[in-house]
XYZ file of C-alpha atoms in Angstrom:
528
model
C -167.387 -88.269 -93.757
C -165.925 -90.258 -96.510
C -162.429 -89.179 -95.456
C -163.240 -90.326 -91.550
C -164.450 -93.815 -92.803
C -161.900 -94.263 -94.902
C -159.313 -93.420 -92.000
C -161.091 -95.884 -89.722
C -160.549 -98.435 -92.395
C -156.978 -98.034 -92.500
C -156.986 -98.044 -88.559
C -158.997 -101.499 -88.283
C -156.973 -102.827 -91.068
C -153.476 -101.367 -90.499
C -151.664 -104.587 -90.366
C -152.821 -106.365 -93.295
C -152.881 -103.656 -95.732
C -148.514 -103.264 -95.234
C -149.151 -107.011 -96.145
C -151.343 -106.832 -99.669
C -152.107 -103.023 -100.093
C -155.138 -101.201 -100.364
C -155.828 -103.267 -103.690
C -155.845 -106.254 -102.011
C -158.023 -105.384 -99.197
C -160.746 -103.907 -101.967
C -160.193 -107.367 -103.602
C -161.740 -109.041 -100.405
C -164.393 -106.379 -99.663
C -165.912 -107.282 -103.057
C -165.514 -110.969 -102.883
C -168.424 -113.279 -102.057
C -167.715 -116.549 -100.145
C -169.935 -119.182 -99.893
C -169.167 -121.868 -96.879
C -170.258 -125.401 -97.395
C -170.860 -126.739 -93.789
C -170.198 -125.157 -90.318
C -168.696 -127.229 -88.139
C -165.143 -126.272 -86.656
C -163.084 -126.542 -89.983
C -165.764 -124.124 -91.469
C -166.438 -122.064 -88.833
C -162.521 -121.545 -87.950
C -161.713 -120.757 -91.771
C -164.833 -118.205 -92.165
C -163.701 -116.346 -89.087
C -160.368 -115.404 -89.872
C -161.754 -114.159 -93.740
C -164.702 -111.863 -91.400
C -161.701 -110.493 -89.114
C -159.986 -109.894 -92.513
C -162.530 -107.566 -93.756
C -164.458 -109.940 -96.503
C -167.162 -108.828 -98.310
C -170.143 -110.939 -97.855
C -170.824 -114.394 -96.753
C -172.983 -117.338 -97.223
C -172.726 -119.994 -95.471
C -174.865 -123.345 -96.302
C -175.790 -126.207 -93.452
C -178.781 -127.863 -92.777
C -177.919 -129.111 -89.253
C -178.785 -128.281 -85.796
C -176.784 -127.191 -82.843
C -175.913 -130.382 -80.557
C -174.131 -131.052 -77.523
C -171.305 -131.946 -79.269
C -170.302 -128.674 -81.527
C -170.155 -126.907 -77.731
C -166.653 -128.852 -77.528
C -165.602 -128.054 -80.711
C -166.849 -125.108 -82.226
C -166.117 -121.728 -80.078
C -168.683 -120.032 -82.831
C -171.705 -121.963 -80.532
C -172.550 -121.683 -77.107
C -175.267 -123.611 -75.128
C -178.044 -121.234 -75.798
C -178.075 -121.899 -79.085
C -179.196 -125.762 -78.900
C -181.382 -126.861 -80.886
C -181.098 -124.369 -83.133
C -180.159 -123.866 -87.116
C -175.962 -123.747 -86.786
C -175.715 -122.035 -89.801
C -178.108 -118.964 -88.502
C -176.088 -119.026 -85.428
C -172.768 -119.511 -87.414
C -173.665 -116.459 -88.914
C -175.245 -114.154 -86.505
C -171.551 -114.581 -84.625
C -169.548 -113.697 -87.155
C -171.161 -110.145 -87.628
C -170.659 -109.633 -84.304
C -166.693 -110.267 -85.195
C -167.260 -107.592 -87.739
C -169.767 -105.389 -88.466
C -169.082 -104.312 -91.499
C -169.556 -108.371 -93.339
C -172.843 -108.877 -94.751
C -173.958 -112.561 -93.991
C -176.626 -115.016 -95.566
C -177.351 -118.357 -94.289
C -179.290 -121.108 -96.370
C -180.608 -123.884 -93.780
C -180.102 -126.468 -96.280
C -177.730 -129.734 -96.964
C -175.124 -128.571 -99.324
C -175.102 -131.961 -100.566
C -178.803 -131.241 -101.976
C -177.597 -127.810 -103.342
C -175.073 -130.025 -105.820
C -177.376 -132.287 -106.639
C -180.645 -130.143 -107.835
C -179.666 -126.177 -107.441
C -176.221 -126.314 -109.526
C -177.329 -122.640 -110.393
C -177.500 -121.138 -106.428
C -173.369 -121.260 -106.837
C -173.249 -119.175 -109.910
C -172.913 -115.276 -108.138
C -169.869 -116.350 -105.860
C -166.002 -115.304 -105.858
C -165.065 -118.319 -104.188
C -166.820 -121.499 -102.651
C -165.149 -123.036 -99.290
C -166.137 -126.583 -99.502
C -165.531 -128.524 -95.910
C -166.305 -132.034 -94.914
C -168.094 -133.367 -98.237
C -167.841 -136.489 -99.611
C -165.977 -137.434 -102.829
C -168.844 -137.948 -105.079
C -170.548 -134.468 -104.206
C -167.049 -132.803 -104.083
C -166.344 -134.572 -107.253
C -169.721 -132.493 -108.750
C -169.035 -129.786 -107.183
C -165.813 -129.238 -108.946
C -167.282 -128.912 -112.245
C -170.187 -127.107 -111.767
C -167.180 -124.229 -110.365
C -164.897 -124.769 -113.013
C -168.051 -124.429 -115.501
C -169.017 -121.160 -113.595
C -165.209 -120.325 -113.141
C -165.792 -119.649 -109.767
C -162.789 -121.021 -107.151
C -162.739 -123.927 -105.184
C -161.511 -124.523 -102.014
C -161.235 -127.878 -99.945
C -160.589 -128.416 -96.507
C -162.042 -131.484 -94.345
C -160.453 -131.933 -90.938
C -160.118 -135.546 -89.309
C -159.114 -136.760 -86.324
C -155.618 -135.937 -86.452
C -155.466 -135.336 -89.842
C -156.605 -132.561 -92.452
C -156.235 -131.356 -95.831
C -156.617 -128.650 -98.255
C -156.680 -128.329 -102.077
C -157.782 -125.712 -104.569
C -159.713 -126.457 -107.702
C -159.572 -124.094 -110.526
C -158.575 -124.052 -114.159
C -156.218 -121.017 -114.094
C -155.071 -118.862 -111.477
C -152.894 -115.849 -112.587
C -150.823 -114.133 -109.945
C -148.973 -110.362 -110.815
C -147.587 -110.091 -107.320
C -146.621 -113.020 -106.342
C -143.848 -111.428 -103.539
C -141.836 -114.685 -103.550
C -139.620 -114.544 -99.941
C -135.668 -114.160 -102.339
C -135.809 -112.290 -105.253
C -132.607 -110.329 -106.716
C -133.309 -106.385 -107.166
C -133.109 -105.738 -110.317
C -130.400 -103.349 -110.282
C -129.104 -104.595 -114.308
C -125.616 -104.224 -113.213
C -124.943 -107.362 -115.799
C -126.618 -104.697 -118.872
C -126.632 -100.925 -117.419
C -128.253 -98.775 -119.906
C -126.717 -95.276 -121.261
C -128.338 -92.803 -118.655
C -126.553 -95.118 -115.567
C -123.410 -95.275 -117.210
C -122.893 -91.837 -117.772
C -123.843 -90.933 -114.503
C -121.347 -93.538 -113.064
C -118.476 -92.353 -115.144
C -118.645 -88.563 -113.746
C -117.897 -89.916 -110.029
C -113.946 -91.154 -110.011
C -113.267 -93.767 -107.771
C -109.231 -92.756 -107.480
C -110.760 -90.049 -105.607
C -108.426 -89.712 -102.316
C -110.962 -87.652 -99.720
C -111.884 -90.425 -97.516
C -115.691 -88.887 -96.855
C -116.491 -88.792 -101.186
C -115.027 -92.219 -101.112
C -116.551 -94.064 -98.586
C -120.344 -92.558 -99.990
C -119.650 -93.889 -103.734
C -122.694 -96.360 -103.987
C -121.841 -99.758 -104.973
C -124.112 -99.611 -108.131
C -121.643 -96.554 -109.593
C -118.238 -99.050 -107.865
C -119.959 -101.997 -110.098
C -120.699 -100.576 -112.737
C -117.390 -98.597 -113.542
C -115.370 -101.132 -112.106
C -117.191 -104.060 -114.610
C -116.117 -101.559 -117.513
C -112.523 -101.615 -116.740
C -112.140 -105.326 -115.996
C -114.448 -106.074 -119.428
C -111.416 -103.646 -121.352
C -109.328 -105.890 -120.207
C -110.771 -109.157 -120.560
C -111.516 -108.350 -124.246
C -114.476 -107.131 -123.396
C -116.085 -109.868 -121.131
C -117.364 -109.870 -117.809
C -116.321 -112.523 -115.268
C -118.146 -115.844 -115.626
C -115.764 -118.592 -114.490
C -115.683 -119.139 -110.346
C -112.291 -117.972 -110.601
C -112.869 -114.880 -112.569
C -115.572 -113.962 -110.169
C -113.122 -114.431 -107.408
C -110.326 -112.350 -109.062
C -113.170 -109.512 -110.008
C -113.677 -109.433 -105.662
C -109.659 -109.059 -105.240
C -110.111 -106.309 -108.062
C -112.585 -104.069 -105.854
C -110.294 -104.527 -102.982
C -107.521 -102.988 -104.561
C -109.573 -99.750 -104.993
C -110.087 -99.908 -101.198
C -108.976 -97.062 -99.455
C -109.420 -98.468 -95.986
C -110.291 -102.420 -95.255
C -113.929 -100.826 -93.189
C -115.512 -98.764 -95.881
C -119.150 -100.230 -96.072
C -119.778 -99.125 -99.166
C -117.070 -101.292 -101.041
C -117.885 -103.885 -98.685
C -121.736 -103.574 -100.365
C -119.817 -103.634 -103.639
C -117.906 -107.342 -102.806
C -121.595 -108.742 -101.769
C -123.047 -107.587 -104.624
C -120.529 -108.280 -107.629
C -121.867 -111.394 -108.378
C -124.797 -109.386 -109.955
C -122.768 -108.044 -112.971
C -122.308 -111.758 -113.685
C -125.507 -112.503 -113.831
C -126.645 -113.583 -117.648
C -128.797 -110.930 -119.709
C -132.731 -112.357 -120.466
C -135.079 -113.598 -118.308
C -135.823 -116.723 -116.648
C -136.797 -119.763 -117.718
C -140.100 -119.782 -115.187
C -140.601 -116.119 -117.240
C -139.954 -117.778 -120.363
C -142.441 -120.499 -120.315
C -145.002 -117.805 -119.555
C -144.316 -115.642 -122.283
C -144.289 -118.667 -124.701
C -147.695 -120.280 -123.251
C -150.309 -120.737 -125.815
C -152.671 -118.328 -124.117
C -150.480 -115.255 -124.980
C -151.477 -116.242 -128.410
C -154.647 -113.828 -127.053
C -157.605 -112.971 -128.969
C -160.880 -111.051 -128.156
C -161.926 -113.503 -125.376
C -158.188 -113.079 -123.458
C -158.090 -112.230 -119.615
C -156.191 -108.717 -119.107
C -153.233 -110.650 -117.939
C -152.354 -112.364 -121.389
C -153.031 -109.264 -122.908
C -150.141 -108.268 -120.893
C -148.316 -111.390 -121.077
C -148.164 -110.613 -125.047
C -147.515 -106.905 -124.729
C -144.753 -108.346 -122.730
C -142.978 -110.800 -125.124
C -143.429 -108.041 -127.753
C -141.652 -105.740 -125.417
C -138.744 -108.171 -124.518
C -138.360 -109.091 -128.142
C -138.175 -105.284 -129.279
C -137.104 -102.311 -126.526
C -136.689 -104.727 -123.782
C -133.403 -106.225 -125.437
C -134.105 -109.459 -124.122
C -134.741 -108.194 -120.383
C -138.416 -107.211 -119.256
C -139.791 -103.725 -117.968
C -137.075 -102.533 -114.603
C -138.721 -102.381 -111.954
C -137.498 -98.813 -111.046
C -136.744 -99.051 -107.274
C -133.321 -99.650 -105.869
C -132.266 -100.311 -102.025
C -130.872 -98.767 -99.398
C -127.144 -98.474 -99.590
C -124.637 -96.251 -97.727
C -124.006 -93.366 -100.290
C -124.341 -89.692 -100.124
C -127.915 -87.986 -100.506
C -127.071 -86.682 -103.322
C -125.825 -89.575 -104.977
C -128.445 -92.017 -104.069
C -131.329 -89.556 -104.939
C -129.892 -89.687 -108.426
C -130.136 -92.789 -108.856
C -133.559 -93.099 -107.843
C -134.427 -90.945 -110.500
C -132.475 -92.446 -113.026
C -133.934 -96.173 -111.971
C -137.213 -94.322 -111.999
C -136.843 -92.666 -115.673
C -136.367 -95.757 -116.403
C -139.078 -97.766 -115.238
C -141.364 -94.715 -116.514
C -140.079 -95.452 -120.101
C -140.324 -98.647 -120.369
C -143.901 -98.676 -118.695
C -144.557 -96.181 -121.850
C -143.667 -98.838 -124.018
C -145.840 -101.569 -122.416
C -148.706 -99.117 -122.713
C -148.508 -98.611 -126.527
C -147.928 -102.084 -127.024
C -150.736 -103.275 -124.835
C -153.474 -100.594 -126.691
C -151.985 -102.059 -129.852
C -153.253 -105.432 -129.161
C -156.249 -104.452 -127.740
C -156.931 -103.024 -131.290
C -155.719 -106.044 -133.163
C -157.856 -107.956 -131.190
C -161.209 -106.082 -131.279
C -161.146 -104.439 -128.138
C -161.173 -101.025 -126.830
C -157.291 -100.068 -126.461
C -158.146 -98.420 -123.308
C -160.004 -101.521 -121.754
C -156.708 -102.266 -119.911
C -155.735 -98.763 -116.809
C -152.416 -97.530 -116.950
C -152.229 -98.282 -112.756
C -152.629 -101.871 -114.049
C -150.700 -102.061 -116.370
C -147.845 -99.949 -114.450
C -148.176 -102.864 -111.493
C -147.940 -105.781 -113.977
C -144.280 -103.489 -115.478
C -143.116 -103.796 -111.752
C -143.952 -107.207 -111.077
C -143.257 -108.413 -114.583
C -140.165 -110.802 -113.277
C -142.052 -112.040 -110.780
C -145.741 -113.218 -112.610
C -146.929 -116.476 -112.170
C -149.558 -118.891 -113.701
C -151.428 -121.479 -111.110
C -153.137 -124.436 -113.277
C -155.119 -127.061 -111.388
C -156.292 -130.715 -112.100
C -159.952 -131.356 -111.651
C -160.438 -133.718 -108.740
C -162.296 -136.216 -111.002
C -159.434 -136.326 -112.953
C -156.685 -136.942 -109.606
C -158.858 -139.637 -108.450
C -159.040 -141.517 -111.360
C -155.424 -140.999 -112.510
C -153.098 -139.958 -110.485
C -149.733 -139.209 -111.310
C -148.467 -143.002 -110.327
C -144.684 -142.603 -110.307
C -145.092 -139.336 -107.708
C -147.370 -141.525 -105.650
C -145.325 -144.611 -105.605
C -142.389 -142.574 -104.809
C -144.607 -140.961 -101.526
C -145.530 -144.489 -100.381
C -142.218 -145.695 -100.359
C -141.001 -142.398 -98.716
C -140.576 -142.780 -94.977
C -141.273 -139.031 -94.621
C -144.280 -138.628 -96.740
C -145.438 -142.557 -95.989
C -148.210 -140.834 -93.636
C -149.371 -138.259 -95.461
C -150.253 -140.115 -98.490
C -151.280 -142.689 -96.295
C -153.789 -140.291 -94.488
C -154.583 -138.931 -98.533
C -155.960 -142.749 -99.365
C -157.440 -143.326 -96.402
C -159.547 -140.091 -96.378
C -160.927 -141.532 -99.979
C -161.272 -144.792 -98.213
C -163.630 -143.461 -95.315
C -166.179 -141.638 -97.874
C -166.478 -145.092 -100.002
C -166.294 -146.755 -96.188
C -169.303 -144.091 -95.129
C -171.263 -144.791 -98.888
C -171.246 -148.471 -98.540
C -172.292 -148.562 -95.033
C -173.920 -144.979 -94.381
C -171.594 -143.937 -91.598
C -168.027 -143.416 -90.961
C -165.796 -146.421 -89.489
C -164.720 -146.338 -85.810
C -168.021 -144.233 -84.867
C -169.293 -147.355 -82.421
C -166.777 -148.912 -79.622
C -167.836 -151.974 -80.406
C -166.247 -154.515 -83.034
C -163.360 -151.805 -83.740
C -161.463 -154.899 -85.210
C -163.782 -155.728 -87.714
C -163.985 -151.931 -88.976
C -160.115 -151.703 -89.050
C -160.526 -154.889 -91.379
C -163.231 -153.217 -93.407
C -161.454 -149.938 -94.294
C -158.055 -151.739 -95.070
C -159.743 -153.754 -97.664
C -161.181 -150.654 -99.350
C -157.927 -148.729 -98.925
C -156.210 -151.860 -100.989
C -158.711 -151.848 -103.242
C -158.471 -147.678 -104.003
C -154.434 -148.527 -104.639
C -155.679 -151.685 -107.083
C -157.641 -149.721 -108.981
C -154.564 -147.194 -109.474
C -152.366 -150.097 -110.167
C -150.526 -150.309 -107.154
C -150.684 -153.808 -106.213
C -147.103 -154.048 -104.383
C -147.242 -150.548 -101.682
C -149.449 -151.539 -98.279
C -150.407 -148.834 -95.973
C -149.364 -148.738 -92.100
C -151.734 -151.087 -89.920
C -151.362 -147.964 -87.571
C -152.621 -145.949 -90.007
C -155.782 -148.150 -90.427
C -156.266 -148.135 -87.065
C -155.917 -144.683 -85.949
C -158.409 -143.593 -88.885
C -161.036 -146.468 -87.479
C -160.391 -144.687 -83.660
C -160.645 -140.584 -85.176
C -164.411 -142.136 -85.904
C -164.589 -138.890 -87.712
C -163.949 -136.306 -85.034
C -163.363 -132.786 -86.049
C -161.090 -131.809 -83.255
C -160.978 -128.549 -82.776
C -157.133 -128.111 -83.059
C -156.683 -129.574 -85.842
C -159.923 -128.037 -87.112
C -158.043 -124.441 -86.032
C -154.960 -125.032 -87.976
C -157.131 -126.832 -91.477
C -159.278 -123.619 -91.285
C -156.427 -121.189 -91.287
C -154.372 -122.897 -94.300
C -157.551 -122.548 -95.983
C -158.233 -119.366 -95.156
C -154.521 -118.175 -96.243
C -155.238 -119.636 -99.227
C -158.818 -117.425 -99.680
C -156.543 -114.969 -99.067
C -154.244 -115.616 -101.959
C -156.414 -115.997 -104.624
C -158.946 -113.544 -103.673
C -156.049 -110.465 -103.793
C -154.248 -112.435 -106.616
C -150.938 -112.147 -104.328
C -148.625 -114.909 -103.705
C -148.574 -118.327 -105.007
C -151.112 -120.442 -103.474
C -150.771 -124.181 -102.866
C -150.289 -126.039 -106.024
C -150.773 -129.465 -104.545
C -152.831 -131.523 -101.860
C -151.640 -130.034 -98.449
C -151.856 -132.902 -95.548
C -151.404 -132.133 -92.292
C -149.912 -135.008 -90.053
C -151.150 -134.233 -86.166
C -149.211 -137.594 -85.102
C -146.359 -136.899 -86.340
C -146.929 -133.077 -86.322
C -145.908 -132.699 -90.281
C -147.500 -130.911 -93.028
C -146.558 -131.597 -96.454
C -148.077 -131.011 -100.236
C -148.511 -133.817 -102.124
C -148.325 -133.214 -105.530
C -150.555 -135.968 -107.756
């Protein structure tokens, strides 16, 4: 039975898990979201995490169903009028998927900040949608206290944004979209050069030589120029040139694909020994300093340095896989298992060095499993380390030459226009206990209204000269705070992605404000 659920997990699944694995997808089905408000943005976010296969759910509204959600919320139908939205938020959403459990709490979230600080502690994550700044503002540190995640997304008008709130994210596979193989053409080690110096490339049967692989026509070829280049590889942009006429002349014909692989690829033997400088700043982070109360991943991130510093050379752990090439079968299955050997060794090392530290540090040296340790070995070019600002902390001090720079962009003009004039509405909504634009009548005088506290917000920053668009004003006064439900769509599924990404701990998630831009159809991240 447990084989023919599993199965029908893989079936229902299938297309995510070639996307983040089976670890991934276990990642979700023990995470446990809570959803601050239902409406649209909410609603369109927490569906997409239930089709995704997410653990449990919570979500947290006080309201009602009314006539209006039927336009923009496809969760809610007209039987459900009058009734709790979060209930029939919910009940929807198992109907999506089965296998979700779901919780709702008929109760202002707004409330839940305020006096119940504690009903947050047992989540993974918290999606917070259409709050206010003060309550989002108190919501952010009772997470960061908990270290639970936060999650922002508010939808308006035209207009939306999302932002995560955390103190540290650590990523292992962060799958960025270009990364090199590593292949260490630039440093081979003994096993791949004696394997590359028993094929001869002079070799005059046309079928051996057109199914050399390029990694043994690099790698012997790099030898003889550095022999004669007193024992240096080429560096200059003419040397790298005259290294490409050099493979050529060991061309038997001009439409052999394997030398043509080999000209592509030559730049790699260039390619300076260590690592790089994103890899370096990890390594040297105070937090690899680690002692007893160290995450896994510093643990790692030390074993690491150790490793570089010592049987590494200077490079990290190889990754042990290698591309597809034209070469013979014979030939290429070698050097899987050489790449492979490889990778196995130096994954060995890690492991010694990583129970070692556990040790020094007071922990159980087998507190760390060799399947996650053997990912991080893999991955170990690629890590990456997420820290956010608190939101308090944005508001009140912003970075001010980033900002200035934004409102004197014409291209990001709007969306740090939109950025103040979202704070703007919530002090607009505080002083006068409703949004601006929500009554046809005396439009003008709102416009007025919200322009003054929009100057003000920039005064306070010291930002006396930059004015925002009178369009701007005005469109925000007209959204009269509308969660349309396009817009609503397209803010829930950027926050939703971003679930996504730090539930699994796979790619990088956003580091900055993302605005979206429905006028002008542009999203960009602001970074303040």
């Amino acid at each position: 039975m447990a084989t023919v659920a599993a199965e029908m997990k893989k079936t229902k699944y299938d297309r995510q898990l070639r996307i983040w694995g089976e670890q991934g997808q276990t990642a979700l089905e023990n995470a446990n979201i809570c959803l601050l408000n239902c409406g649209p943005t909410g609603s369109e976010a927490l569906k997409n995490l239930v089709l995704g296969g997410i653990g449990s759910i919570t979500v947290v509204d006080e309201s009602k169903v009314e006539i209006y959600d039927l336009g923009n919320n496809f969760l809610l139908d007209e039987d459900k009028l009058g009734q709790p939205k979060a209930k029939c938020v919910c009940s929807f959403l198992v109907e999506l998927n089965d296998a979700v459990k779901a919780k709702f709490v008929e109760e202002a979230p707004e409330n839940l900040i305020e006096k119940n600080p504690s009903f947050f502690a047992g989540f993974t994550l918290v999606i917070a949608t259409q709050l206010m700044e003060t309550s989002l503002i108190k919501l952010d540190k009772i997470c960061r206290e908990a270290n639970i995640m936060l999650v922002i997304a508010r939808s308006y008008g035209l207009t939306g944004m999302v932002r995560i709130s955390m103190k540290e994210h650590t990523i292992i596979e962060s799958k960025p979209d270009h990364f090199l193989d590593d292949l260490r053409l630039h440093n081979p080690w003994p096993e791949l050069i004696e394997f590359s110096k028993t094929i001869d490339l002079s070799v005059t049967d046309p079928v051996i030589h057109k199914h050399t692989p390029y990694i043994v026509i690099l790698i012997n070829l790099a030898e003889k120029w550095a022999k004669e280049h007193d024992g240096c590889l080429p560096s200059t942009r003419q040397e790298k040139r005259d290294f490409k006429d050099f493979i050529k002349t060991h061309m038997l014909n001009m439409d052999e694909e394997n030398y043509k692989e080999a000209l592509e690829a030559s730049f790699k033997v260039s390619i300076s020994r260590g690592i790089s400088s994103d890899l370096l700043q990890i390594v040297n982070d105070s937090a690899a300093e680690v002692d007893s109360k160290s995450s896994d991943f510093w643990v790692l991130v030390a074993a690491l340095k150790e490793f570089i510093e010592n049987e590494g050379d200077g490079e990290p752990p190889l990754e042990g896989s290698i591309p597809d090439m034209t070469s013979s079968t014979e030939c290429y299955v070698i050097l899987q298992k050489i790449y492979q050997a490889k990778a196995e060794s130096d994954c060995l090392a890690m492991e010694q060095r990583v129970k070692n530290i556990l040790k020094r540090i007071g922990k159980d040296p087998d507190a760390i499993s060799k399947a996650y340790v053997k990912n991080f070995c893999k991955n170990a070019r690629k890590i990456s380390i997420c820290r956010f600002r608190d939101i308090e902390d944005e508001f009140t001090s912003p970075c001010l030459p980033e900002l200035q720079k934004c409102l004197n962009d014409e291209d990001y003009s709007y969306a740090v226009g939109f950025y103040i004039l979202l704070r703007a509405v919530d002090r607009f909504a505080a002083n006068y206990n409703r949004l601006p634009g929500i009554f046809d009548s005396g439009l003008n005088e709102e416009i007025s209204r919200l322009k003054l506290i929009a100057v003000g917000i920039l005064s306070e920053l010291g930002l006396n000269g930059p004015t925002l668009s009178e369009d701007l004003v005005t469109e925000m006064c007209r959204f009269g705070g509308a969660e349309l439900h396009p817009v609503a769509a397209f803010i829930g599924g950027v926050a939703s992605q971003e679930v996504i990404k730090l539930v699994t701990k796979q790619f990088v998630p956003l580091k900055g404000t993302f605005m979206f831009n429905g006028i002008d159809h542009k999203s960009q991240v602001l970074v303040l």
